[in-house]
Amino acid sequence: MVCEKTAAMPPPSDIVKVAIEWPGANAQLMEIDQKKPLSSIIREVCDGWSLSGSEQFALRYADGPQLYITEQSRSEIKNGTILRLAISPARAARQLLDRIQSHGIDARLEALKELAKLSADPTFATEFISMEGIGTLARLVESGTHFGEMLAFTLTAFLELMDHGIVSWDLISLSFIKQIAGYVNQPMVDVSILQRSLAILESMVLNSHSLYHRVAQEITVGQLIGHLSNQEIQTYAIALINALFLKAPEDRRQEEHTNPLDQRLTEMASTLAQKHLRSIILNHVIRGNRPIKAEMAHQLYVLQVLTFNLLEERMMTKMDPSDQAQRDIIFELRRIAFDGENDPSGTEKRKAMYTKDYKMLGFTNHVNPAMDFTQTPPGMLALDNMLYLAKLHQDTYIRIVLENSSREDKHECPFGRCAIELTRMLCEILQVGELPNEGCNDYHPMFFTHDRAWEEFFCVCIQLLNKTWKEMRATAEDFNKVMQVVREQITRALAMKPSSLDQLKGKLRGLSYSEILRLRQSERMSQDDFQSPPIIELRERIQPEILELIKQQRLNRLCEGSCFRKLGNRRRQEKFWFCRLSLNHKVLHYGDLDESPQGEVPFELLTDKIPVSDIKSVVTGKDCPHMKEKSALKQNKEVLEQAFSILYDPDENLNFVAPNKYEYCIWTDGLCALLGREMGSDLTRSDLDTLISMEMKLRLLDLENITIPEAPPPVPKEPSTYNFTYNYG
């Protein structure tokens, strides 16, 4: 028996089956040929109902926005769509324009109501605007004779028509602006009128450079603050505040000669920063009894960005080392930290003491710390943050400075350098100086809970940085690594959307360095599903290949060689020596150098050598022969952690102190690989995890979003008969 399956022929792609309605008549079921002109289709529909003058009609959607169908939009018609025969856009526009100018109040109200609905249609709007319809609506508003619903529908229609961008906002008259602003400033105005008036003013400010000045003269931010307590209009009020502030900096850049505008911007910045605005938004919006919708969340985000953008000027201002007023701020930081010490009388003694203090404060340039603030960003903003901490949180500031300045184990956290880099990082995280992103709703409630939210945020984060530095037992060479961890701690805490600065502190306390490491490992395990037996098996197969790759990289680095400094040299001029592995991996060549080399050192200059076959073992840390001496034990912990020795025949040793942790890992791994032993450094573990993760992701690309079963699926039963075929035609 042979079974064949024949596919049904699909309908032609240019034929669409629709239903078309007309008031008082039965709907027509039609097949529209998209190749035919739209006018021909409308004529057929009219003929079906015996309607003459088909050019006076058009097709609209029966559901949703009920837009008119044009030659450009007809391709969007789908099978099963319900359409409606209606009078043409031009005819509808003419009729409505006549009716809104009639003397009958009821007829005018109905016409304005219908106009408010139709104005969203771009086809109708084009026709209505071509008949000077916007001018007619503007005159109705300017006359001041419309109130209540009639005025609300008029303003709605006006705003919808203008939003199509067919007419420039610059054509709006001053009397119209004054009338709209009057509705906003009046104490008792209908909510619907107030909403539309605020929306119209916002569009004016955003779409016209010249209208910004006119609106700013009629409306102040202080007047708008009063509307924030009304939940029905607070979104519109904040949107207008944002629009006024968003346009002000651009206008100032374009017209720097206009002093009143500069003053206007300063007043607006002051208004945004004042407690009254912040507390009203916090209590009536963020903590209000209504959930925050997407549009309100976006406006709060925009307000947050614009508020932080007030910091841009200081962020991009370089410090002038010759400016005594600016230098006095640094003197003040020194005075607060080391107030108990009396200044010496001599200028040279004072200069020497200041240099010592600036080093203890953690500045990079000890002689002239003003130079640390010449890079932008963060410029003078970093100094502002440091001064705020020193004055408003003096105990915390003194504790951080003195705690680190008294350490002598290379683990001190440089306050000045950290504060500058932290300020730069916070500017990046909070996008200081960047324009708001359209559609972004990422606002943080805690920034509306304090008058000096930015400065307080910095104070919380600098304490976090100091704590993380200690947890990581970091040195100056680990500075970038610490900053990366701190960035992750801050971004993770912000993602939890703490509602206050105290909540932020609690979130950060839970994100210790050990917790960050645990989260990283957990996310890596979750992402790669390392617990699945097939994945574990794949990892075990891949691991030897990756370890061999790491081994070859380590040996290649040993062949390139490294420079080491000699330990215990008390002369001012440091002595160096160089060591590298032969290309055949059989001999270690080494020799003394007068100075640190800039590139690879030829084998000919390295007079001493050790055959790899003579090496007995590699020891590290306190087990090294040169670390067992009393003088060596006095070396700092960094030297101890980066020391290793080669023990070779007959009872000889070659002692190393790596210049940094990375070189230490490279050399100890490479030497272990030469001896056939396991490479156990932190760097190997990190490289192994990274490379295995990358390799597994590449191999599992085709299995993305597919659950891997614990056991293979069962083999299906055999069919009862094999007498069948399938026709794919």
XYZ file of C-alpha atoms in Angstrom:
729
model
C 0.000 0.000 0.000
C 1.389 3.390 -0.985
C 0.122 6.551 0.730
C 0.771 9.922 -0.850
C 0.169 13.293 0.785
C -0.642 16.110 -1.596
C -0.252 19.710 -0.367
C -3.166 22.076 -1.043
C -2.442 24.942 -3.388
C -2.053 28.212 -1.423
C -4.092 31.229 -2.550
C -2.271 33.821 -4.661
C -0.228 36.213 -2.478
C -1.783 39.293 -4.111
C -5.382 38.285 -3.216
C -6.681 39.336 0.233
C -10.042 38.221 1.628
C -11.781 40.939 3.666
C -15.199 42.050 4.927
C -16.350 45.608 4.178
C -19.050 47.372 6.214
C -21.378 50.280 5.469
C -23.883 51.666 8.005
C -27.381 50.239 7.536
C -26.327 47.565 5.007
C -25.091 43.979 5.076
C -21.303 43.588 4.953
C -19.687 42.608 1.672
C -17.240 39.697 1.592
C -14.647 40.481 -1.049
C -11.401 39.257 -2.469
C -9.214 42.311 -3.015
C -6.709 42.079 -5.819
C -3.704 44.070 -4.623
C -2.611 44.552 -8.228
C -5.701 46.636 -9.011
C -5.769 50.392 -8.259
C -7.395 51.275 -4.942
C -9.858 53.565 -6.739
C -11.143 50.601 -8.781
C -11.690 48.544 -5.630
C -13.601 51.415 -3.977
C -15.739 51.714 -7.121
C -16.632 48.012 -6.935
C -17.589 48.382 -3.272
C -19.797 51.404 -4.010
C -21.462 49.569 -6.888
C -22.322 46.738 -4.503
C -24.401 49.156 -2.453
C -25.537 51.265 -5.449
C -23.624 54.318 -4.230
C -22.668 56.934 -6.804
C -19.597 59.198 -6.757
C -17.038 56.605 -5.660
C -14.336 59.333 -5.687
C -16.036 60.778 -2.575
C -15.414 57.577 -0.607
C -12.470 55.771 0.920
C -11.720 52.614 2.889
C -10.805 52.623 6.585
C -10.055 49.940 9.120
C -13.119 49.111 11.231
C -11.071 48.291 14.346
C -8.235 49.935 16.247
C -7.206 53.457 15.194
C -9.495 53.155 12.127
C -6.910 54.676 9.802
C -7.614 55.451 6.169
C -6.174 52.982 3.646
C -3.947 54.475 0.966
C -1.938 53.086 -1.924
C 1.105 53.216 0.349
C -0.512 51.391 3.299
C -2.714 48.859 1.471
C -0.008 46.205 1.607
C -0.625 45.928 5.364
C -4.138 44.517 4.848
C -4.276 40.901 6.032
C -6.727 38.096 5.312
C -9.804 38.347 7.533
C -9.488 42.113 8.089
C -12.727 44.058 8.581
C -12.822 47.324 6.622
C -15.345 50.111 6.493
C -16.459 52.302 3.613
C -16.279 55.966 4.676
C -16.330 59.411 3.133
C -12.950 60.448 1.741
C -10.411 62.307 3.920
C -10.786 65.527 1.902
C -14.581 65.443 2.168
C -14.429 64.647 5.907
C -11.956 67.482 6.518
C -14.148 70.010 4.684
C -17.284 68.931 6.541
C -15.626 69.071 9.966
C -14.024 72.449 9.231
C -17.443 73.874 8.391
C -19.113 72.318 11.410
C -16.549 73.543 14.006
C -17.224 77.109 12.789
C -21.008 76.753 13.017
C -23.056 78.663 15.570
C -24.704 75.618 17.153
C -22.811 74.648 20.309
C -23.914 71.009 20.236
C -22.977 70.601 16.561
C -19.606 72.251 17.182
C -18.921 69.998 20.171
C -19.687 66.840 18.164
C -17.534 68.086 15.287
C -14.576 68.792 17.607
C -14.986 65.399 19.247
C -14.853 63.663 15.864
C -11.953 65.896 14.765
C -9.930 64.950 17.868
C -10.293 61.300 16.884
C -9.584 61.720 13.158
C -6.574 64.017 13.630
C -4.356 61.050 14.522
C -4.763 59.790 10.944
C -1.909 61.189 8.779
C -4.024 61.060 5.594
C -6.853 63.059 7.152
C -4.390 65.427 8.864
C -2.754 66.298 5.541
C -6.119 67.246 4.041
C -7.299 69.200 7.096
C -4.032 71.145 7.393
C -4.130 72.019 3.674
C -7.467 73.746 4.339
C -5.864 76.032 6.992
C -7.441 73.908 9.702
C -4.687 74.458 12.283
C -5.059 78.230 11.993
C -8.789 77.844 12.608
C -8.201 75.804 15.765
C -5.579 78.273 16.999
C -8.025 81.170 16.595
C -10.673 79.252 18.534
C -8.205 78.848 21.419
C -7.028 82.468 21.265
C -10.607 83.734 21.392
C -10.961 82.359 24.913
C -14.607 81.456 24.285
C -14.173 77.684 24.527
C -14.327 75.883 27.874
C -14.722 72.407 29.282
C -15.062 69.517 26.846
C -15.089 71.771 23.805
C -11.710 73.259 24.698
C -10.276 69.837 25.609
C -11.246 68.396 22.196
C -9.872 71.486 20.453
C -6.499 71.163 22.184
C -6.402 67.405 21.532
C -7.030 67.896 17.809
C -4.438 70.698 17.640
C -1.749 68.578 19.341
C -2.459 65.515 17.185
C -2.283 67.559 13.983
C 0.983 69.254 14.983
C 2.574 65.953 15.974
C 2.511 64.812 12.331
C 5.284 67.333 11.619
C 3.541 68.754 8.555
C 3.498 72.306 9.936
C 6.389 74.004 11.729
C 5.877 74.939 15.374
C 7.616 78.238 14.648
C 4.377 79.491 13.040
C 2.562 79.480 16.399
C 1.626 82.983 17.557
C 2.598 84.536 20.866
C -1.057 85.081 21.797
C -1.692 81.339 21.431
C 1.280 80.574 23.708
C 0.028 83.057 26.306
C -3.427 81.488 26.238
C -2.061 77.945 26.697
C 0.297 79.100 29.462
C -2.675 80.814 31.107
C -4.470 77.483 31.442
C -1.399 76.026 33.174
C -1.086 78.943 35.573
C -4.785 79.102 36.488
C -5.595 77.492 39.853
C -8.877 75.823 38.834
C -8.680 74.242 35.384
C -10.142 70.963 34.166
C -7.594 68.122 34.303
C -8.036 67.186 30.627
C -7.354 70.794 29.556
C -4.329 70.986 31.837
C -2.893 67.724 30.462
C -3.172 68.874 26.855
C -1.854 72.365 27.625
C 1.246 70.935 29.297
C 1.760 68.526 26.386
C 1.470 71.353 23.830
C 4.010 73.480 25.731
C 6.388 70.513 25.935
C 6.162 69.990 22.160
C 6.805 73.697 21.569
C 9.965 73.624 23.676
C 11.286 70.403 22.141
C 10.517 71.300 18.516
C 11.299 75.002 18.241
C 14.391 76.921 19.260
C 12.573 80.256 19.201
C 9.497 79.028 21.087
C 11.649 77.875 24.005
C 12.343 81.525 24.882
C 8.663 82.445 24.657
C 7.486 79.518 26.752
C 10.230 80.122 29.334
C 8.981 83.690 29.744
C 5.428 82.506 30.438
C 6.093 79.378 32.538
C 8.555 78.883 35.392
C 9.660 75.598 36.860
C 8.416 76.826 40.218
C 4.888 77.117 38.803
C 5.081 73.590 37.439
C 6.169 72.154 40.784
C 2.712 72.931 42.137
C 1.170 70.477 39.674
C 3.304 67.532 40.833
C 0.949 66.771 43.723
C -1.858 66.002 41.245
C -1.452 62.409 40.093
C -3.492 63.023 36.945
C -1.077 65.597 35.531
C 2.270 65.006 37.283
C 3.694 63.063 34.311
C 2.926 65.991 31.973
C 4.403 68.496 34.447
C 7.679 66.576 34.855
C 7.875 66.145 31.064
C 7.656 69.931 30.596
C 10.253 70.543 33.330
C 12.566 68.110 31.553
C 11.943 69.758 28.179
C 12.717 73.237 29.532
C 15.910 72.054 31.140
C 16.956 69.831 28.235
C 16.830 72.731 25.771
C 18.442 75.344 27.993
C 22.074 74.135 27.711
C 21.800 73.835 23.936
C 20.449 77.363 23.694
C 23.225 78.657 25.902
C 25.855 77.078 23.650
C 24.274 78.599 20.587
C 23.801 82.058 22.076
C 26.568 82.638 24.550
C 26.117 86.385 24.219
C 22.601 86.256 25.641
C 23.073 87.045 29.317
C 19.393 86.654 30.330
C 19.433 83.105 29.023
C 22.548 82.208 31.008
C 20.786 83.589 34.041
C 17.716 81.575 33.124
C 19.773 78.366 32.961
C 21.361 79.103 36.334
C 17.931 79.647 37.872
C 16.654 76.415 36.364
C 19.656 74.452 37.616
C 19.068 75.923 41.049
C 15.398 74.933 40.883
C 16.239 71.362 39.889
C 18.677 71.086 42.763
C 16.375 72.549 45.379
C 14.845 70.399 48.100
C 11.269 71.428 47.321
C 11.227 69.802 43.882
C 13.023 66.675 45.061
C 10.812 66.116 48.100
C 7.585 66.579 46.119
C 8.711 64.091 43.469
C 9.776 61.652 46.187
C 6.583 61.878 48.239
C 3.937 62.409 45.550
C 5.404 60.443 42.642
C 7.932 57.803 43.702
C 6.255 57.023 47.020
C 2.736 57.823 45.827
C -0.139 55.387 46.114
C -0.130 54.625 42.388
C 2.277 52.321 40.552
C 4.736 54.187 38.329
C 3.914 53.630 34.660
C 6.423 53.428 31.826
C 6.059 57.074 30.729
C 6.503 58.379 34.274
C 9.519 56.084 34.763
C 11.048 57.512 31.579
C 10.480 61.108 32.724
C 12.061 60.339 36.116
C 15.027 58.814 34.292
C 15.347 61.925 32.109
C 15.168 64.176 35.182
C 17.830 62.067 36.882
C 20.149 62.319 33.850
C 19.623 66.068 33.510
C 20.265 66.579 37.216
C 23.543 64.665 37.020
C 24.463 66.611 33.880
C 24.759 69.676 36.109
C 28.050 68.072 37.151
C 29.409 68.061 33.600
C 30.966 71.527 33.806
C 33.039 70.595 36.873
C 33.786 67.168 35.397
C 35.298 68.772 32.286
C 37.117 71.567 34.135
C 40.845 71.040 34.536
C 42.514 72.303 37.652
C 44.760 75.306 37.193
C 47.882 74.579 39.280
C 48.592 78.303 39.481
C 45.132 79.148 40.869
C 45.606 79.781 44.585
C 41.897 79.324 45.374
C 41.953 75.859 43.878
C 45.224 75.006 45.585
C 43.669 76.072 48.886
C 41.161 73.217 48.551
C 44.034 70.721 48.501
C 45.586 72.510 51.487
C 42.241 72.126 53.248
C 42.227 68.381 52.582
C 45.697 68.150 54.097
C 44.730 70.322 57.079
C 41.638 68.275 57.944
C 43.532 64.993 57.712
C 46.623 66.082 59.659
C 45.256 68.918 61.796
C 47.139 67.873 64.910
C 50.540 68.599 63.394
C 52.011 72.083 63.598
C 53.413 73.643 60.469
C 57.193 74.136 60.642
C 58.436 77.678 60.350
C 60.896 77.194 57.500
C 59.632 77.191 53.914
C 61.797 74.228 52.933
C 60.688 72.249 55.983
C 57.051 73.080 55.273
C 57.442 72.026 51.634
C 59.078 68.742 52.638
C 56.330 68.034 55.185
C 53.569 68.882 52.685
C 55.135 66.494 50.164
C 55.099 63.744 52.779
C 51.477 64.510 53.669
C 50.379 64.509 50.034
C 51.991 61.108 49.627
C 50.072 59.898 52.677
C 46.894 61.327 51.151
C 47.467 59.040 48.192
C 48.125 61.576 45.442
C 50.141 60.418 42.461
C 52.086 63.677 42.263
C 53.415 64.222 45.778
C 55.165 67.498 45.037
C 52.292 69.192 43.220
C 49.034 67.234 43.717
C 47.167 69.831 41.643
C 48.525 68.012 38.587
C 46.403 64.974 39.528
C 43.279 66.977 38.652
C 44.326 68.152 35.193
C 42.812 65.180 33.379
C 39.183 65.329 32.283
C 37.017 63.605 33.154
C 36.793 63.758 36.165
C 38.588 67.121 36.475
C 37.573 69.317 39.411
C 34.558 67.139 40.186
C 36.852 64.647 41.924
C 38.257 67.392 44.144
C 34.713 68.571 44.947
C 33.805 65.043 46.053
C 36.898 64.730 48.217
C 36.242 68.074 49.909
C 32.601 67.113 50.563
C 33.728 63.881 52.222
C 36.362 65.697 54.274
C 33.927 68.350 55.542
C 30.599 66.523 55.813
C 31.938 63.095 56.800
C 35.112 64.185 58.544
C 35.501 61.143 60.788
C 35.203 58.777 57.828
C 37.677 60.841 55.795
C 40.285 60.978 58.571
C 39.878 57.266 59.315
C 40.423 56.275 55.661
C 43.466 58.535 55.255
C 45.197 57.698 58.526
C 44.367 53.995 58.305
C 46.203 53.707 54.999
C 48.958 56.269 55.528
C 50.239 54.377 58.575
C 50.702 51.081 56.722
C 54.138 50.034 55.535
C 53.348 46.703 53.881
C 52.570 47.970 50.364
C 48.859 47.277 50.944
C 47.867 50.872 51.625
C 44.909 52.165 49.628
C 45.905 55.502 47.969
C 42.944 57.726 48.866
C 43.643 60.507 46.352
C 44.175 58.249 43.366
C 41.182 56.097 44.321
C 38.877 59.088 44.765
C 39.813 60.469 41.339
C 39.355 57.137 39.564
C 36.138 56.408 41.485
C 34.682 59.752 40.406
C 35.501 58.932 36.786
C 33.863 55.504 37.187
C 30.682 56.925 38.746
C 30.427 59.453 35.907
C 30.555 56.560 33.421
C 28.021 54.434 35.307
C 25.529 57.300 35.677
C 26.287 58.694 32.177
C 27.145 62.199 33.366
C 27.257 64.555 30.389
C 25.286 62.295 28.052
C 21.816 63.043 26.686
C 18.941 60.849 27.911
C 18.214 57.737 25.853
C 14.806 57.588 24.236
C 12.716 54.809 25.732
C 14.992 54.216 28.737
C 13.238 53.930 32.127
C 16.298 53.244 34.294
C 15.846 55.720 37.147
C 17.063 55.138 40.720
C 14.683 56.172 43.535
C 17.516 56.687 46.036
C 18.854 59.686 44.092
C 15.640 61.533 44.938
C 16.011 60.945 48.695
C 18.849 63.394 49.412
C 19.629 66.989 48.468
C 23.262 66.055 47.761
C 22.616 62.592 46.354
C 25.685 62.568 44.080
C 28.096 63.503 46.845
C 26.530 61.055 49.299
C 26.703 58.323 46.674
C 30.418 59.034 46.280
C 30.936 58.878 50.047
C 29.281 55.467 50.220
C 31.323 54.173 47.283
C 34.709 55.438 48.515
C 34.155 53.532 51.767
C 33.246 50.468 49.715
C 36.457 50.861 47.706
C 38.564 51.080 50.849
C 36.845 47.984 52.290
C 37.250 45.981 49.063
C 40.912 46.988 48.825
C 41.531 45.468 52.253
C 39.516 42.334 51.473
C 41.578 41.773 48.322
C 44.828 42.560 50.165
C 45.616 44.655 47.142
C 48.807 46.513 46.315
C 49.368 49.424 43.948
C 49.805 46.952 41.084
C 46.298 45.588 41.743
C 44.697 49.023 41.399
C 42.848 48.295 38.139
C 41.681 44.911 39.379
C 40.234 46.489 42.520
C 38.441 49.145 40.461
C 36.913 46.420 38.270
C 35.580 44.620 41.327
C 34.227 47.869 42.797
C 32.496 48.694 39.497
C 30.841 45.277 39.573
C 29.776 45.766 43.201
C 28.234 49.162 42.430
C 26.459 48.093 39.229
C 25.062 44.972 40.913
C 23.796 47.050 43.842
C 22.232 49.661 41.555
C 20.504 46.912 39.577
C 18.635 45.994 42.789
C 17.088 49.504 42.738
C 17.623 50.406 46.421
C 15.030 52.943 47.534
C 17.437 54.871 49.774
C 21.131 55.398 50.409
C 20.846 53.286 53.571
C 19.456 50.438 51.488
C 22.355 50.895 49.072
C 24.802 50.511 51.961
C 23.055 47.296 52.960
C 23.213 45.914 49.421
C 26.919 46.762 49.166
C 27.662 45.130 52.521
C 26.266 41.922 51.096
C 28.433 42.238 47.972
C 31.832 41.632 49.539
C 34.791 40.553 47.433
C 34.245 36.906 48.380
C 30.575 37.212 47.413
C 31.522 38.699 44.030
C 33.835 35.741 43.411
C 31.047 33.354 44.435
C 28.540 35.081 42.152
C 30.956 34.993 39.244
C 31.532 31.285 39.735
C 27.832 30.603 40.210
C 26.898 32.513 37.076
C 29.572 30.752 35.111
C 28.337 27.378 36.346
C 24.732 28.279 35.611
C 25.502 29.698 32.200
C 27.429 26.672 31.017
C 25.335 24.100 32.922
C 28.494 22.436 34.208
C 26.483 20.052 36.380
C 25.034 18.189 33.400
C 26.872 14.860 32.887
C 27.315 15.365 29.097
C 28.806 18.819 29.748
C 31.108 17.456 32.442
C 32.251 14.763 30.034
C 32.865 17.347 27.324
C 34.816 19.510 29.783
C 36.999 16.554 30.746
C 37.742 15.893 27.088
C 38.577 19.509 26.364
C 40.695 20.185 29.461
C 43.872 18.347 28.349
C 43.871 20.303 25.076
C 43.501 23.609 26.912
C 46.177 22.721 29.471
C 48.554 21.898 26.636
C 47.753 25.265 25.062
C 48.478 27.061 28.347
C 51.675 25.051 28.759
C 52.914 26.090 25.310
C 52.120 29.726 26.072
C 54.077 29.573 29.321
C 57.080 27.925 27.645
C 56.997 30.485 24.841
C 57.108 33.264 27.433
C 60.108 31.614 29.102
C 61.809 31.515 25.712
C 61.250 35.254 25.369
C 62.747 35.717 28.825
C 62.217 38.185 31.683
C 64.213 40.714 33.640
C 64.580 40.348 37.423
C 66.030 42.694 40.007
C 68.723 41.548 42.406
C 67.618 41.228 46.014
C 69.569 42.847 48.836
C 71.415 45.395 46.740
C 71.813 48.423 49.003
C 73.345 50.755 46.469
C 71.124 53.391 44.914
C 71.558 52.084 41.407
C 69.575 48.861 40.991
C 71.180 45.819 39.413
C 69.269 43.509 37.099
C 69.693 40.082 35.642
C 67.963 38.361 32.755
C 66.889 34.765 32.297
C 65.405 32.947 29.299
C 64.809 29.405 28.118
C 66.521 28.048 25.013
C 64.294 27.470 21.994
C 64.715 23.688 22.324
C 63.573 23.894 25.992
C 66.773 22.193 27.227
C 68.814 25.017 28.791
C 68.122 28.102 30.973
C 70.416 31.001 30.045
C 70.970 33.875 32.486
C 73.331 36.740 33.175
C 73.728 40.165 34.844
C 72.706 43.453 33.205
C 73.634 47.029 34.015
C 70.108 48.310 33.383
C 66.631 47.017 32.667
C 66.454 45.933 28.982
C 63.878 47.382 26.595
C 63.475 44.235 24.493
C 64.718 40.686 24.075
C 68.259 39.939 25.300
C 70.377 37.732 22.927
C 71.651 34.424 24.253
C 75.230 35.591 23.591
C 74.980 38.193 26.381
C 73.789 35.610 28.920
C 77.013 33.897 29.975
C 75.626 31.450 32.564
C 73.366 28.487 31.951
C 71.622 25.587 33.693
C 70.619 22.400 31.865
C 66.933 21.683 32.484
C 67.874 18.047 33.131
C 69.867 19.183 36.209
C 66.891 20.940 37.841
C 65.654 18.988 40.876
C 62.743 21.152 41.959
C 61.179 24.603 42.131
C 60.332 26.120 45.541
C 58.381 29.288 46.349
C 57.896 31.817 49.155
C 59.482 31.082 52.526
C 60.921 27.790 51.231
C 63.293 29.688 48.954
C 66.912 29.666 50.165
C 67.263 33.430 49.818
C 64.068 33.938 51.853
C 65.309 31.910 54.807
C 67.976 34.448 55.693
C 67.054 36.878 58.477
C 67.660 39.924 56.322
C 65.456 38.516 53.592
C 62.653 37.702 56.033
C 62.409 41.396 56.751
C 61.382 41.967 53.156
C 57.767 42.980 52.655
C 55.017 40.474 51.947
C 54.969 41.340 48.242
C 58.583 40.157 47.833
C 57.823 36.995 49.780
C 54.809 36.170 47.602
C 56.745 36.715 44.362
C 59.921 34.813 45.275
C 60.844 31.411 43.855
C 64.037 29.359 43.454
C 65.392 26.651 41.164
C 67.266 23.878 42.986
C 69.746 22.032 40.767
C 72.797 19.785 40.991
C 75.062 19.743 42.870
C 73.106 21.483 45.718
C 73.012 24.787 43.920
C 70.115 27.226 43.576
C 69.099 30.108 41.351
C 66.925 32.647 43.175
C 64.239 34.843 41.601
C 61.994 37.709 42.744
C 59.395 38.346 40.053
C 58.619 41.988 39.195
C 54.880 41.322 39.539
C 52.334 38.604 40.228
C 51.789 37.907 36.526
C 55.492 37.158 35.850
C 55.608 35.053 39.008
C 52.753 32.866 37.714
C 54.251 32.653 34.214
C 57.655 31.485 35.471
C 56.489 29.083 38.170
C 54.014 27.538 35.684
C 56.645 27.308 32.943
C 59.235 25.713 35.209
C 56.688 23.201 36.509
C 55.764 22.366 32.901
C 59.453 21.771 32.102
C 59.666 19.348 35.008
C 56.449 17.582 33.997
C 54.548 18.792 37.043
C 51.101 20.365 37.391
C 50.786 24.089 36.792
C 48.945 25.317 39.886
C 49.055 29.110 39.801
C 46.002 31.388 40.060
C 46.716 32.564 36.523
C 46.520 29.004 35.176
C 43.198 28.412 36.921
C 41.827 31.655 35.532
C 43.109 30.977 32.005
C 41.807 27.418 32.149
C 38.299 28.520 33.167
C 38.201 31.237 30.512
C 39.491 29.100 27.646
C 37.367 26.046 28.519
C 34.291 28.237 28.771
C 34.987 29.786 25.358
C 35.731 26.418 23.742
C 32.601 24.794 25.147
C 30.416 27.665 24.004
C 31.831 27.348 20.503
C 31.229 23.607 20.418
C 27.696 23.948 21.813
C 26.547 26.759 19.539
C 24.118 24.456 17.699
C 22.638 23.280 21.022
C 21.633 26.712 22.259
C 18.327 26.741 24.203
C 18.115 22.924 23.943
C 17.961 20.968 27.209
C 20.584 18.241 27.224
C 19.052 15.029 28.660
C 20.732 13.136 31.467
C 20.439 9.855 29.511
C 20.183 9.154 25.765
C 16.604 9.001 24.449
C 15.133 5.509 23.890
C 15.158 4.010 20.415
C 11.599 4.143 19.006
C 9.717 0.936 18.211
C 9.762 -0.374 14.686
C 6.701 0.490 12.596
C 4.163 -2.278 11.865
C 4.828 -2.014 8.157
C 7.386 -0.374 5.913
C 4.978 -0.048 2.948
C 4.660 3.740 2.896
C 6.133 6.746 1.175
C 5.770 10.492 1.614
C 5.485 12.953 -1.236
C 7.118 16.251 -0.268
C 5.769 17.983 -3.385
